[in-house]
Short mmCIF file of C-alpha atoms in Angstrom, two decimals:
data_model
loop_
_atom_site.label_atom_id
_atom_site.label_comp_id
_atom_site.label_asym_id
_atom_site.label_seq_id
_atom_site.Cartn_x
_atom_site.Cartn_y
_atom_site.Cartn_z
CA UNK Y 1 0.00 0.00 0.00
CA UNK Y 2 1.45 3.36 -1.06
CA UNK Y 3 1.93 5.88 1.76
CA UNK Y 4 -0.23 8.97 1.50
CA UNK Y 5 1.27 12.39 0.95
CA UNK Y 6 0.52 15.47 3.03
CA UNK Y 7 -1.28 16.98 0.05
CA UNK Y 8 -3.62 14.00 -0.31
CA UNK Y 9 -4.69 14.09 3.33
CA UNK Y 10 -5.14 17.88 3.23
CA UNK Y 11 -7.29 17.64 0.09
CA UNK Y 12 -9.49 15.02 1.72
CA UNK Y 13 -9.97 17.21 4.81
CA UNK Y 14 -10.84 20.17 2.59
CA UNK Y 15 -13.64 18.07 1.10
CA UNK Y 16 -15.44 18.08 4.47
CA UNK Y 17 -16.05 21.83 4.24
CA UNK Y 18 -19.67 22.61 5.20
CA UNK Y 19 -21.97 23.84 2.44
CA UNK Y 20 -22.73 26.96 4.46
CA UNK Y 21 -20.62 28.31 7.31
CA UNK Y 22 -22.24 29.53 10.48
CA UNK Y 23 -19.88 31.72 12.41
CA UNK Y 24 -19.32 29.77 15.60
CA UNK Y 25 -16.70 27.76 17.44
CA UNK Y 26 -18.98 24.75 17.80
CA UNK Y 27 -17.35 22.61 15.09
CA UNK Y 28 -13.77 23.11 16.32
CA UNK Y 29 -14.88 22.60 19.96
CA UNK Y 30 -16.58 19.33 19.05
CA UNK Y 31 -13.52 18.09 17.17
CA UNK Y 32 -11.10 19.08 19.92
CA UNK Y 33 -13.25 17.32 22.51
CA UNK Y 34 -13.05 14.15 20.42
CA UNK Y 35 -9.26 14.53 20.41
CA UNK Y 36 -9.03 14.93 24.19
CA UNK Y 37 -8.95 18.76 24.20
CA UNK Y 38 -5.28 19.23 23.29
CA UNK Y 39 -5.77 23.02 23.23
CA UNK Y 40 -6.11 22.88 27.02
CA UNK Y 41 -2.67 21.27 27.35
CA UNK Y 42 -0.52 23.83 25.55
CA UNK Y 43 2.40 25.85 26.88
CA UNK Y 44 1.55 29.53 27.59
CA UNK Y 45 -0.03 31.09 24.49
CA UNK Y 46 0.43 34.52 22.90
CA UNK Y 47 -2.59 35.10 20.62
CA UNK Y 48 -2.09 37.60 17.76
CA UNK Y 49 -4.85 39.19 15.63
CA UNK Y 50 -4.99 42.21 13.30
CA UNK Y 51 -5.15 43.05 9.61
CA UNK Y 52 -1.57 43.90 8.72
CA UNK Y 53 1.69 42.81 10.30
CA UNK Y 54 0.42 39.78 12.25
CA UNK Y 55 2.98 37.42 10.72
CA UNK Y 56 5.86 39.84 11.08
CA UNK Y 57 4.99 40.56 14.73
CA UNK Y 58 4.86 36.80 15.37
CA UNK Y 59 8.25 36.37 13.69
CA UNK Y 60 9.86 39.19 15.69
CA UNK Y 61 8.41 37.92 18.97
CA UNK Y 62 9.46 34.35 18.23
CA UNK Y 63 13.04 35.49 17.56
CA UNK Y 64 13.11 37.49 20.80
CA UNK Y 65 11.72 34.59 22.85
CA UNK Y 66 14.24 32.20 21.30
CA UNK Y 67 17.07 34.64 21.99
CA UNK Y 68 16.03 34.53 25.66
CA UNK Y 69 16.47 30.75 25.64
CA UNK Y 70 12.86 29.68 25.11
CA UNK Y 71 11.62 26.85 22.90
CA UNK Y 72 8.78 28.30 20.83
CA UNK Y 73 5.97 26.75 18.77
CA UNK Y 74 4.54 28.99 16.02
CA UNK Y 75 1.26 28.77 14.10
CA UNK Y 76 0.73 31.00 11.05
CA UNK Y 77 -1.16 30.95 7.76
CA UNK Y 78 -1.23 30.73 4.84
CA UNK Y 79 1.96 29.00 3.76
CA UNK Y 80 4.28 30.17 1.01
CA UNK Y 81 5.68 26.97 -0.49
CA UNK Y 82 4.75 23.99 1.73
CA UNK Y 83 1.90 23.56 4.18
CA UNK Y 84 4.40 22.41 6.84
CA UNK Y 85 5.52 26.05 7.22
CA UNK Y 86 2.28 26.81 9.06
CA UNK Y 87 3.21 24.65 12.06
CA UNK Y 88 6.64 25.23 13.58
CA UNK Y 89 7.73 22.98 16.45
CA UNK Y 90 10.55 24.52 18.48
CA UNK Y 91 11.75 26.56 15.53
CA UNK Y 92 11.39 24.00 12.73
CA UNK Y 93 8.51 23.29 10.33
CA UNK Y 94 6.80 20.03 11.27
CA UNK Y 95 8.09 17.07 9.26
CA UNK Y 96 5.80 15.15 6.90
CA UNK Y 97 5.53 12.02 9.03
CA UNK Y 98 4.35 13.85 12.16
CA UNK Y 99 2.07 16.14 10.16
CA UNK Y 100 0.36 13.27 8.33
CA UNK Y 101 -0.08 11.36 11.58
CA UNK Y 102 -1.72 14.36 13.25
CA UNK Y 103 -3.96 15.07 10.26
CA UNK Y 104 -5.12 11.44 10.12
CA UNK Y 105 -5.94 11.47 13.83
CA UNK Y 106 -7.97 14.63 13.26
CA UNK Y 107 -9.73 13.01 10.32
CA UNK Y 108 -10.59 9.90 12.37
CA UNK Y 109 -11.85 11.94 15.34
CA UNK Y 110 -13.97 14.13 13.07
CA UNK Y 111 -15.63 11.01 11.62
CA UNK Y 112 -16.80 12.61 8.39
CA UNK Y 113 -18.70 15.49 9.98
CA UNK Y 114 -18.67 18.97 8.42
CA UNK Y 115 -15.52 20.87 9.34
CA UNK Y 116 -13.63 23.70 7.64
CA UNK Y 117 -10.12 23.13 6.37
CA UNK Y 118 -8.71 25.72 8.77
CA UNK Y 119 -10.55 24.21 11.74
CA UNK Y 120 -9.21 20.73 10.96
CA UNK Y 121 -5.63 21.88 10.44
CA UNK Y 122 -5.77 24.08 13.56
CA UNK Y 123 -6.82 21.00 15.55
CA UNK Y 124 -3.81 19.15 14.10
CA UNK Y 125 -1.54 22.01 15.16
CA UNK Y 126 -2.92 21.89 18.70
CA UNK Y 127 -2.26 18.14 18.84
CA UNK Y 128 1.35 18.65 17.77
CA UNK Y 129 1.90 21.59 20.13
CA UNK Y 130 0.45 19.68 23.08
CA UNK Y 131 2.64 16.63 22.40
CA UNK Y 132 5.92 18.50 21.86
CA UNK Y 133 7.47 20.13 24.95
CA UNK Y 134 8.07 23.88 24.59
CA UNK Y 135 8.03 27.05 26.66
CA UNK Y 136 5.59 29.07 24.58
CA UNK Y 137 3.13 29.00 21.69
CA UNK Y 138 2.71 32.02 19.41
CA UNK Y 139 -0.65 31.68 17.70
CA UNK Y 140 -1.67 33.80 14.72
CA UNK Y 141 -5.37 34.25 14.00
CA UNK Y 142 -6.39 32.98 10.57
CA UNK Y 143 -9.32 35.31 9.83
CA UNK Y 144 -10.97 37.90 12.06
CA UNK Y 145 -10.69 36.79 15.66
CA UNK Y 146 -14.02 36.30 17.42
CA UNK Y 147 -15.04 33.20 15.42
CA UNK Y 148 -11.59 32.12 14.30
CA UNK Y 149 -10.71 28.50 15.16
CA UNK Y 150 -7.73 29.68 17.21
CA UNK Y 151 -10.07 31.53 19.57
CA UNK Y 152 -10.88 28.36 21.52
CA UNK Y 153 -7.88 29.27 23.71
CA UNK Y 154 -9.73 30.44 26.82
CA UNK Y 155 -6.83 31.85 28.82
CA UNK Y 156 -3.86 32.95 26.74
CA UNK Y 157 -0.94 34.52 28.56
CA UNK Y 158 -1.11 37.61 26.34
CA UNK Y 159 -3.17 38.91 23.42
CA UNK Y 160 -1.86 41.23 20.69
CA UNK Y 161 -3.78 43.26 18.10
CA UNK Y 162 -1.78 44.69 15.20
CA UNK Y 163 -3.10 47.55 13.01
CA UNK Y 164 -6.66 46.99 11.80
CA UNK Y 165 -7.80 48.04 8.32
CA UNK Y 166 -10.32 46.99 5.68
CA UNK Y 167 -9.81 43.43 4.41
CA UNK Y 168 -11.94 40.29 4.02
CA UNK Y 169 -15.04 42.50 4.02
CA UNK Y 170 -17.15 39.62 2.68
CA UNK Y 171 -16.60 37.84 6.02
CA UNK Y 172 -15.87 40.63 8.50
CA UNK Y 173 -18.03 43.52 7.29
CA UNK Y 174 -17.23 46.74 5.47
CA UNK Y 175 -16.76 49.14 8.39
CA UNK Y 176 -13.52 49.66 10.27
CA UNK Y 177 -15.36 49.55 13.59
CA UNK Y 178 -17.02 46.26 12.69
CA UNK Y 179 -13.75 44.65 11.61
CA UNK Y 180 -12.02 45.94 14.76
CA UNK Y 181 -14.80 44.38 16.80
CA UNK Y 182 -14.08 41.01 15.20
CA UNK Y 183 -10.35 41.35 15.90
CA UNK Y 184 -11.07 42.41 19.48
CA UNK Y 185 -12.90 39.13 19.91
CA UNK Y 186 -9.62 37.55 21.01
CA UNK Y 187 -9.45 39.77 24.12
CA UNK Y 188 -10.10 37.82 27.31
CA UNK Y 189 -11.22 38.81 30.77
CA UNK Y 190 -8.27 39.91 32.88
CA UNK Y 191 -5.69 38.93 30.23
CA UNK Y 192 -3.17 41.67 29.27
CA UNK Y 193 -3.36 42.99 25.71
CA UNK Y 194 -0.80 44.79 23.54
CA UNK Y 195 -2.52 47.14 21.07
CA UNK Y 196 -0.54 48.36 18.06
CA UNK Y 197 -1.11 51.60 16.11
CA UNK Y 198 -4.82 52.00 15.26
CA UNK Y 199 -7.06 54.48 13.50
CA UNK Y 200 -9.48 56.25 15.85
CA UNK Y 201 -12.59 54.24 14.98
CA UNK Y 202 -10.78 50.92 15.40
CA UNK Y 203 -9.09 52.01 18.61
CA UNK Y 204 -12.41 53.13 20.13
CA UNK Y 205 -13.94 49.73 19.42
CA UNK Y 206 -10.97 47.81 20.84
CA UNK Y 207 -10.83 49.99 23.95
CA UNK Y 208 -14.54 49.48 24.65
CA UNK Y 209 -14.18 45.70 24.40
CA UNK Y 210 -11.11 45.70 26.66
CA UNK Y 211 -12.95 47.86 29.21
CA UNK Y 212 -15.94 45.47 29.23
CA UNK Y 213 -13.59 42.54 29.88
CA UNK Y 214 -11.28 44.33 32.34
CA UNK Y 215 -8.41 43.36 30.04
CA UNK Y 216 -5.38 45.54 30.89
CA UNK Y 217 -4.18 47.30 27.74
CA UNK Y 218 -0.72 48.50 26.76
CA UNK Y 219 -1.44 51.02 24.01
CA UNK Y 220 0.78 52.38 21.27
CA UNK Y 221 1.36 56.12 21.66
CA UNK Y 222 0.04 56.08 25.22
CA UNK Y 223 2.18 53.48 26.99
CA UNK Y 224 4.93 52.95 24.41
CA UNK Y 225 6.33 54.31 21.19
CA UNK Y 226 8.85 53.03 18.64
CA UNK Y 227 10.53 54.98 15.85
CA UNK Y 228 13.54 54.91 13.58
CA UNK Y 229 16.45 57.27 14.16
CA UNK Y 230 19.81 57.43 12.33
CA UNK Y 231 19.62 53.88 11.03
CA UNK Y 232 18.51 52.41 14.37
CA UNK Y 233 15.24 52.25 16.29
CA UNK Y 234 14.24 53.68 19.64
CA UNK Y 235 11.68 52.00 21.90
CA UNK Y 236 10.30 54.20 24.69
CA UNK Y 237 8.06 53.72 27.70
CA UNK Y 238 7.44 56.21 30.50
CA UNK Y 239 10.54 55.19 32.47
CA UNK Y 240 12.51 53.32 29.83
CA UNK Y 241 14.35 54.12 26.59
CA UNK Y 242 16.09 51.43 24.52
CA UNK Y 243 18.43 52.32 21.65
CA UNK Y 244 18.23 49.24 19.41
CA UNK Y 245 19.57 48.04 16.05
CA UNK Y 246 17.38 48.35 12.97
CA UNK Y 247 15.03 45.40 12.45
CA UNK Y 248 16.15 42.54 10.25
CA UNK Y 249 13.04 43.04 8.08
CA UNK Y 250 13.03 45.88 5.53
CA UNK Y 251 10.61 48.81 5.47
CA UNK Y 252 9.35 51.56 7.74
CA UNK Y 253 6.24 49.51 8.55
CA UNK Y 254 8.52 46.89 10.09
CA UNK Y 255 9.60 49.46 12.69
CA UNK Y 256 5.95 49.56 13.80
CA UNK Y 257 5.78 45.75 13.80
CA UNK Y 258 9.02 45.52 15.76
CA UNK Y 259 7.63 47.98 18.30
CA UNK Y 260 4.53 45.84 18.85
CA UNK Y 261 6.71 42.77 19.32
CA UNK Y 262 9.00 44.61 21.77
CA UNK Y 263 5.98 45.74 23.80
CA UNK Y 264 4.79 42.12 23.86
CA UNK Y 265 8.26 40.88 24.84
CA UNK Y 266 8.32 43.40 27.67
CA UNK Y 267 4.96 42.09 28.91
CA UNK Y 268 6.41 38.56 28.89
CA UNK Y 269 9.43 39.64 30.92
CA UNK Y 270 11.97 39.32 28.09
CA UNK Y 271 15.00 41.57 28.56
CA UNK Y 272 16.81 44.07 26.39
CA UNK Y 273 19.62 41.79 25.22
CA UNK Y 274 17.19 39.14 23.95
CA UNK Y 275 15.13 41.84 22.23
CA UNK Y 276 18.28 43.23 20.63
CA UNK Y 277 19.36 39.77 19.42
CA UNK Y 278 15.88 38.91 18.16
CA UNK Y 279 15.65 42.08 16.05
CA UNK Y 280 18.68 40.94 14.10
CA UNK Y 281 17.89 37.22 14.01
CA UNK Y 282 14.33 37.53 12.71
CA UNK Y 283 13.51 35.75 9.45
CA UNK Y 284 10.16 36.09 7.68
CA UNK Y 285 10.21 35.34 3.93
CA UNK Y 286 8.33 37.39 1.33
CA UNK Y 287 7.97 40.47 3.49
CA UNK Y 288 9.73 43.06 1.33
CA UNK Y 289 12.48 40.52 0.75
CA UNK Y 290 15.42 41.31 -1.52
CA UNK Y 291 16.06 38.15 -3.53
CA UNK Y 292 19.77 37.46 -3.85
CA UNK Y 293 20.11 33.90 -5.16
CA UNK Y 294 18.74 31.57 -7.81
CA UNK Y 295 18.59 31.50 -11.58
CA UNK Y 296 15.84 34.13 -11.78
CA UNK Y 297 17.93 36.50 -9.67
CA UNK Y 298 20.92 35.81 -11.91
CA UNK Y 299 18.77 36.73 -14.91
CA UNK Y 300 17.59 39.99 -13.30
CA UNK Y 301 20.92 41.04 -11.85
CA UNK Y 302 22.71 40.05 -15.04
CA UNK Y 303 20.52 42.61 -16.78
CA UNK Y 304 21.40 45.24 -14.17
CA UNK Y 305 18.16 45.00 -12.18
CA UNK Y 306 17.06 44.06 -8.66
CA UNK Y 307 14.38 41.57 -7.63
CA UNK Y 308 12.17 42.05 -4.55
CA UNK Y 309 9.07 40.25 -3.32
CA UNK Y 310 6.28 41.10 -0.88
CA UNK Y 311 3.11 39.20 -0.02
CA UNK Y 312 0.94 42.08 1.23
CA UNK Y 313 -2.40 42.13 -0.58
CA UNK Y 314 -4.78 44.75 0.84
CA UNK Y 315 -4.84 48.55 0.36
CA UNK Y 316 -3.10 49.29 3.66
CA UNK Y 317 -0.34 46.85 2.77
CA UNK Y 318 -0.01 48.55 -0.62
CA UNK Y 319 0.36 51.93 1.08
CA UNK Y 320 3.07 50.65 3.45
CA UNK Y 321 4.88 48.91 0.61
CA UNK Y 322 4.82 52.01 -1.59
CA UNK Y 323 6.41 54.04 1.24
CA UNK Y 324 9.11 51.40 1.62
CA UNK Y 325 9.82 51.37 -2.11
CA UNK Y 326 10.01 55.17 -2.10
CA UNK Y 327 12.62 54.89 0.66
CA UNK Y 328 14.61 52.46 -1.49
CA UNK Y 329 14.31 54.85 -4.43
CA UNK Y 330 15.68 57.68 -2.29
CA UNK Y 331 18.70 55.56 -1.38
CA UNK Y 332 19.37 54.24 -4.89
CA UNK Y 333 17.32 55.48 -7.80
CA UNK Y 334 16.03 52.77 -10.16
CA UNK Y 335 12.83 52.57 -12.22
CA UNK Y 336 10.21 50.51 -10.39
CA UNK Y 337 8.26 47.80 -12.23
CA UNK Y 338 5.56 45.83 -10.44
CA UNK Y 339 4.97 42.21 -11.41
CA UNK Y 340 1.66 41.58 -9.74
CA UNK Y 341 -1.33 39.32 -9.41
CA UNK Y 342 -4.25 39.43 -6.99
CA UNK Y 343 -6.76 36.99 -5.60
CA UNK Y 344 -10.18 37.47 -7.19
CA UNK Y 345 -11.76 39.13 -4.14
CA UNK Y 346 -9.01 41.72 -3.59
CA UNK Y 347 -9.25 45.41 -4.50
CA UNK Y 348 -6.38 45.75 -6.96
CA UNK Y 349 -7.04 49.42 -7.74
CA UNK Y 350 -7.06 50.44 -4.07
CA UNK Y 351 -3.70 48.65 -3.72
CA UNK Y 352 -2.09 49.97 -6.93
CA UNK Y 353 -3.17 53.60 -6.56
CA UNK Y 354 -0.44 54.02 -3.92
CA UNK Y 355 2.12 53.39 -6.68
CA UNK Y 356 0.74 55.94 -9.17
CA UNK Y 357 3.69 58.33 -8.98
CA UNK Y 358 6.24 55.64 -8.16
CA UNK Y 359 5.92 52.63 -10.49
CA UNK Y 360 6.63 52.92 -14.22
CA UNK Y 361 4.87 49.68 -15.23
CA UNK Y 362 2.55 46.98 -13.97
CA UNK Y 363 3.21 43.57 -15.51
CA UNK Y 364 0.10 41.50 -14.82
CA UNK Y 365 0.24 37.77 -14.16
CA UNK Y 366 -2.13 35.06 -12.95
CA UNK Y 367 -1.57 32.26 -10.42
CA UNK Y 368 -3.45 29.11 -9.43
CA UNK Y 369 -2.11 28.23 -5.97
CA UNK Y 370 -4.55 30.18 -3.79
CA UNK Y 371 -7.75 29.33 -1.98
CA UNK Y 372 -9.64 31.26 -4.65
CA UNK Y 373 -8.85 32.00 -8.31
CA UNK Y 374 -6.63 34.93 -9.18
CA UNK Y 375 -7.84 37.96 -11.03
CA UNK Y 376 -7.39 37.70 -14.78
CA UNK Y 377 -4.57 39.53 -16.50
CA UNK Y 378 -7.17 41.85 -18.05
CA UNK Y 379 -8.60 42.70 -14.61
CA UNK Y 380 -5.17 43.51 -13.17
CA UNK Y 381 -4.29 45.61 -16.21
CA UNK Y 382 -7.58 47.53 -15.90
CA UNK Y 383 -6.72 48.33 -12.29
CA UNK Y 384 -3.20 49.37 -13.27
CA UNK Y 385 -4.46 51.71 -15.99
CA UNK Y 386 -7.05 53.17 -13.60
CA UNK Y 387 -4.12 53.91 -11.27
CA UNK Y 388 -2.43 55.70 -14.21
CA UNK Y 389 0.38 53.14 -14.56
CA UNK Y 390 1.41 51.63 -17.89
CA UNK Y 391 0.62 47.93 -18.20
CA UNK Y 392 2.02 44.79 -19.77
CA UNK Y 393 1.64 41.09 -19.00
CA UNK Y 394 3.35 37.73 -18.79
CA UNK Y 395 1.88 34.28 -19.32
CA UNK Y 396 4.00 32.90 -16.47
CA UNK Y 397 5.68 34.47 -13.45
CA UNK Y 398 9.15 33.87 -14.86
CA UNK Y 399 8.02 35.27 -18.20
CA UNK Y 400 6.55 38.33 -16.50
CA UNK Y 401 9.82 38.99 -14.67
CA UNK Y 402 11.71 38.61 -17.94
CA UNK Y 403 9.32 41.02 -19.61
CA UNK Y 404 9.68 43.53 -16.75
CA UNK Y 405 13.43 43.53 -17.27
CA UNK Y 406 13.01 44.83 -20.83
CA UNK Y 407 10.61 47.69 -20.10
CA UNK Y 408 12.95 50.37 -18.73
CA UNK Y 409 16.39 51.78 -19.20
CA UNK Y 410 18.23 51.85 -16.91
CA UNK Y 411 17.25 48.37 -15.68
CA UNK Y 412 14.42 48.30 -13.14
CA UNK Y 413 13.89 47.39 -9.54
CA UNK Y 414 11.32 44.61 -10.00
CA UNK Y 415 8.81 44.00 -7.21
CA UNK Y 416 6.70 40.82 -7.28
CA UNK Y 417 3.63 41.73 -5.24
CA UNK Y 418 -0.13 41.67 -4.75
CA UNK Y 419 -0.58 38.24 -3.21
CA UNK Y 420 1.11 35.97 -0.70
CA UNK Y 421 0.36 33.11 -3.09
CA UNK Y 422 2.24 34.83 -5.92
CA UNK Y 423 5.11 35.53 -3.53
CA UNK Y 424 5.16 31.85 -2.60
CA UNK Y 425 5.26 30.92 -6.26
CA UNK Y 426 8.40 33.04 -6.72
CA UNK Y 427 10.09 31.41 -3.72
CA UNK Y 428 9.19 27.99 -5.09
CA UNK Y 429 10.61 28.90 -8.52
CA UNK Y 430 13.85 30.00 -6.88
CA UNK Y 431 14.02 26.79 -4.82
CA UNK Y 432 13.22 24.69 -7.89
CA UNK Y 433 10.13 23.07 -6.32
CA UNK Y 434 6.38 23.06 -6.97
CA UNK Y 435 4.40 25.17 -4.48
CA UNK Y 436 1.83 23.22 -2.50
CA UNK Y 437 -1.61 24.57 -3.37
CA UNK Y 438 -3.84 25.47 -0.45
CA UNK Y 439 -6.99 23.30 -0.81
CA UNK Y 440 -8.99 25.43 1.57
#
């Protein structure tokens, strides 16, 4: 009998998705009970929600905790190249054998009942985390917060909310206050919360929920601040100032993310030296990452260009990315060409309009590795033209990058962007592997 692959088991679990989803935690609670409630047997949990920066904050905090000597489990989504990336056990992606075993146990316990893909795989992560000794779990919300499968954790050690903006409106609503209310659903009675920079409407909603729950808040710009200064960053509280090295992740928005992680590390009792070490040790692929190896990079650099990749996909991410690219332009002037694709539900124009006076060209491309189809090349080009950017296209990602290289003189700074799935496809191309499609 041929052994099953991770992809085969994941596809089978995705087939159990209910025809209509009621927003509740009943399905995941039922499944976890059948598994012996592994979520009640975890090391101390830090629960992280928000719209932008969740993954980067998790990565910074993980690096700081590890620098302090802790063993850390990490749960994030989606993956870039392989599903295993979503579940890190003590710093390493789970191996196939352990992952398949956990997924099959989840499948058996579920016994064919309706369950979402994310609920099933979150249950598998909890099994693995409960069975592998560690000092801490850092748990990233998948979608929203209140009804997210990760929100079965009744008493986390700490909750964190990163900046909230409009995204996933089809699930979370189309008002900033409503979306912030969903994110604030992770706050728990009496549990400390770190709140990152927020717009007024979102902050008001989060503060009201924290007050109702008597959840002590540590607020950006009230209790702490973090800013860049002369190539370094400064973190400040009322009676504390730390002069720290620049974060290991590129972009001004990463200073904000680093600040949130430092505030969280402070709440966990992690000291300055571990914070300092973690800022430099952090690794988080496809977050404004300068690609420096592989045959595609050789092609681009051989033509005099640069290749960058970022997985941000909503308008706020586009705004932050445009600021970061403008900073790069100020340091070394090169024409900017975007190679981009978007998931079908994303607002490409709201993203691209931030590049109107910055990017010379948009080279549109499609992908097929996401949970939903990508926008067509024609749709991406229409958004690019509406943003007053010249447009071209490529039939493949590699072809689009090659085309981008020919569009300007001098050679361009090429940014692959618009979707985490497209970013993952680039990383897979560079590694010479096939990206594992997310079945749900």
